[in-house]
């Protein structure tokens, strides 16, 4: 495998956590909430790590190991896995709360554009060179 799934999961999780905190900062600033504590609940952290690891594994599987499918089929397979992960996440009671839905939106806001951009770059590289790769620094 050319991309470390751990690095991809770590980046996805950290950017999601940053988006969640930024949203809460904006909410506190706009609503002028006094004495607000900006925290990320432990359930969200555990959930975020699990979803990030599973998402990055599915991405590596769809784009790094499945070579005989066309690019659009691999993209939709990875997207279906991503949406399934989010659907299963709604079974967790903490995620069904308002804060949990904001957490899910932050995760989706990070993972969906990343999936789309890297799949487009991967296909462009494949049509240009004939080599399939998910090596991010080669996808120019």
CSV table of C-alpha atoms in Angstrom, one decimal:
chain,number,residue,atom,x,y,z
A,1,UNK,CA,0.0,0.0,0.0
A,2,UNK,CA,1.4,3.3,-1.0
A,3,UNK,CA,-0.4,5.6,1.4
A,4,UNK,CA,-0.1,5.0,5.1
A,5,UNK,CA,-3.7,4.5,6.2
A,6,UNK,CA,-2.7,5.6,9.7
A,7,UNK,CA,-1.5,9.0,8.4
A,8,UNK,CA,-4.7,9.4,6.3
A,9,UNK,CA,-6.8,8.6,9.3
A,10,UNK,CA,-4.9,11.0,11.5
A,11,UNK,CA,-5.3,13.8,9.1
A,12,UNK,CA,-9.0,13.2,8.6
A,13,UNK,CA,-9.6,13.0,12.4
A,14,UNK,CA,-7.6,16.1,13.3
A,15,UNK,CA,-9.1,18.3,10.6
A,16,UNK,CA,-12.6,17.1,11.6
A,17,UNK,CA,-11.8,17.9,15.3
A,18,UNK,CA,-10.5,21.4,14.3
A,19,UNK,CA,-13.7,22.1,12.2
A,20,UNK,CA,-15.9,21.0,15.2
A,21,UNK,CA,-14.0,23.3,17.5
A,22,UNK,CA,-14.1,26.2,15.0
A,23,UNK,CA,-17.8,25.8,14.7
A,24,UNK,CA,-18.3,25.9,18.5
A,25,UNK,CA,-16.0,29.0,18.7
A,26,UNK,CA,-18.2,30.7,16.1
A,27,UNK,CA,-21.3,29.7,17.9
A,28,UNK,CA,-20.0,31.0,21.2
A,29,UNK,CA,-18.9,34.2,19.6
A,30,UNK,CA,-22.1,34.9,17.6
A,31,UNK,CA,-24.5,33.9,20.5
A,32,UNK,CA,-22.3,35.6,23.1
A,33,UNK,CA,-22.5,32.7,25.4
A,34,UNK,CA,-21.0,33.5,28.8
A,35,UNK,CA,-18.8,30.9,30.5
A,36,UNK,CA,-18.8,28.5,27.6
A,37,UNK,CA,-16.4,25.6,27.8
A,38,UNK,CA,-15.2,24.4,24.4
A,39,UNK,CA,-14.7,20.6,24.7
A,40,UNK,CA,-14.9,17.7,22.4
A,41,UNK,CA,-16.7,14.8,24.2
A,42,UNK,CA,-14.8,11.5,24.6
A,43,UNK,CA,-17.5,9.7,22.6
A,44,UNK,CA,-16.8,12.0,19.6
A,45,UNK,CA,-13.1,11.4,19.8
A,46,UNK,CA,-13.5,7.6,19.9
A,47,UNK,CA,-16.1,7.7,17.1
A,48,UNK,CA,-13.9,10.0,15.1
A,49,UNK,CA,-10.9,7.8,15.4
A,50,UNK,CA,-12.9,4.7,14.4
A,51,UNK,CA,-14.6,6.3,11.5
A,52,UNK,CA,-11.3,7.9,10.3
A,53,UNK,CA,-9.5,4.5,10.4
A,54,UNK,CA,-12.3,2.6,8.7
A,55,UNK,CA,-12.7,5.4,6.1
A,56,UNK,CA,-9.0,5.5,5.2
A,57,UNK,CA,-8.9,1.7,5.0
A,58,UNK,CA,-11.9,1.7,2.6
A,59,UNK,CA,-10.2,4.4,0.6
A,60,UNK,CA,-7.0,2.4,0.3
A,61,UNK,CA,-9.0,-0.7,-0.6
A,62,UNK,CA,-11.0,1.0,-3.3
A,63,UNK,CA,-8.3,3.1,-4.8
A,64,UNK,CA,-5.1,1.2,-4.1
A,65,UNK,CA,-6.0,-2.5,-4.3
A,66,UNK,CA,-9.0,-2.7,-6.7
A,67,UNK,CA,-7.3,-2.0,-10.0
A,68,UNK,CA,-9.8,-3.6,-12.5
A,69,UNK,CA,-12.7,-1.2,-11.8
A,70,UNK,CA,-13.2,2.1,-13.6
A,71,UNK,CA,-12.5,5.2,-11.6
A,72,UNK,CA,-16.1,6.2,-11.2
A,73,UNK,CA,-17.0,2.7,-9.9
A,74,UNK,CA,-14.2,2.9,-7.3
A,75,UNK,CA,-15.3,6.4,-6.3
A,76,UNK,CA,-18.9,5.3,-5.8
A,77,UNK,CA,-17.8,2.2,-3.9
A,78,UNK,CA,-15.7,4.4,-1.5
A,79,UNK,CA,-18.6,6.9,-1.2
A,80,UNK,CA,-21.0,4.1,-0.4
A,81,UNK,CA,-18.7,2.8,2.3
A,82,UNK,CA,-18.3,6.3,3.7
A,83,UNK,CA,-22.1,6.9,3.8
A,84,UNK,CA,-22.6,3.5,5.4
A,85,UNK,CA,-20.2,4.4,8.1
A,86,UNK,CA,-22.1,7.6,8.8
A,87,UNK,CA,-25.4,5.7,8.7
A,88,UNK,CA,-24.2,3.2,11.3
A,89,UNK,CA,-22.9,6.1,13.3
A,90,UNK,CA,-26.4,7.3,13.8
A,91,UNK,CA,-27.2,4.2,15.8
A,92,UNK,CA,-24.9,5.6,18.6
A,93,UNK,CA,-27.0,7.6,21.0
A,94,UNK,CA,-24.4,10.4,21.6
A,95,UNK,CA,-24.1,10.9,17.8
A,96,UNK,CA,-27.9,11.4,17.5
A,97,UNK,CA,-27.7,14.5,19.6
A,98,UNK,CA,-27.4,18.0,18.1
A,99,UNK,CA,-23.7,18.2,19.0
A,100,UNK,CA,-23.2,14.7,17.5
A,101,UNK,CA,-24.8,15.8,14.2
A,102,UNK,CA,-22.5,18.7,14.1
A,103,UNK,CA,-19.6,16.3,14.7
A,104,UNK,CA,-20.8,14.1,11.9
A,105,UNK,CA,-21.1,17.1,9.6
A,106,UNK,CA,-17.5,18.0,10.4
A,107,UNK,CA,-16.3,14.5,9.6
A,108,UNK,CA,-18.3,14.5,6.3
A,109,UNK,CA,-17.0,18.0,5.4
A,110,UNK,CA,-13.5,16.7,5.6
A,111,UNK,CA,-13.8,13.2,4.1
A,112,UNK,CA,-16.1,13.8,1.2
A,113,UNK,CA,-14.1,16.6,-0.5
A,114,UNK,CA,-10.9,14.7,0.2
A,115,UNK,CA,-12.4,11.5,-1.4
A,116,UNK,CA,-13.5,13.5,-4.4
A,117,UNK,CA,-10.3,15.4,-5.0
A,118,UNK,CA,-8.0,12.4,-4.6
A,119,UNK,CA,-10.1,10.2,-6.8
A,120,UNK,CA,-10.1,12.8,-9.6
A,121,UNK,CA,-6.3,13.3,-9.2
A,122,UNK,CA,-5.8,9.5,-9.2
A,123,UNK,CA,-7.8,9.1,-12.4
A,124,UNK,CA,-6.0,12.0,-14.1
A,125,UNK,CA,-2.7,10.4,-13.3
A,126,UNK,CA,-3.9,7.0,-14.5
A,127,UNK,CA,-5.1,8.4,-17.9
A,128,UNK,CA,-1.8,10.3,-18.2
A,129,UNK,CA,0.7,7.7,-17.1
A,130,UNK,CA,-1.2,4.4,-17.0
A,131,UNK,CA,-0.2,3.9,-13.4
A,132,UNK,CA,-2.8,3.6,-10.6
A,133,UNK,CA,-1.6,5.2,-7.4
A,134,UNK,CA,-3.0,6.7,-4.2
A,135,UNK,CA,0.4,8.1,-3.3
A,136,UNK,CA,-0.7,11.6,-2.5
A,137,UNK,CA,2.5,13.5,-3.4
A,138,UNK,CA,2.4,11.9,-6.8
A,139,UNK,CA,-1.1,13.1,-7.6
A,140,UNK,CA,-0.4,16.5,-9.2
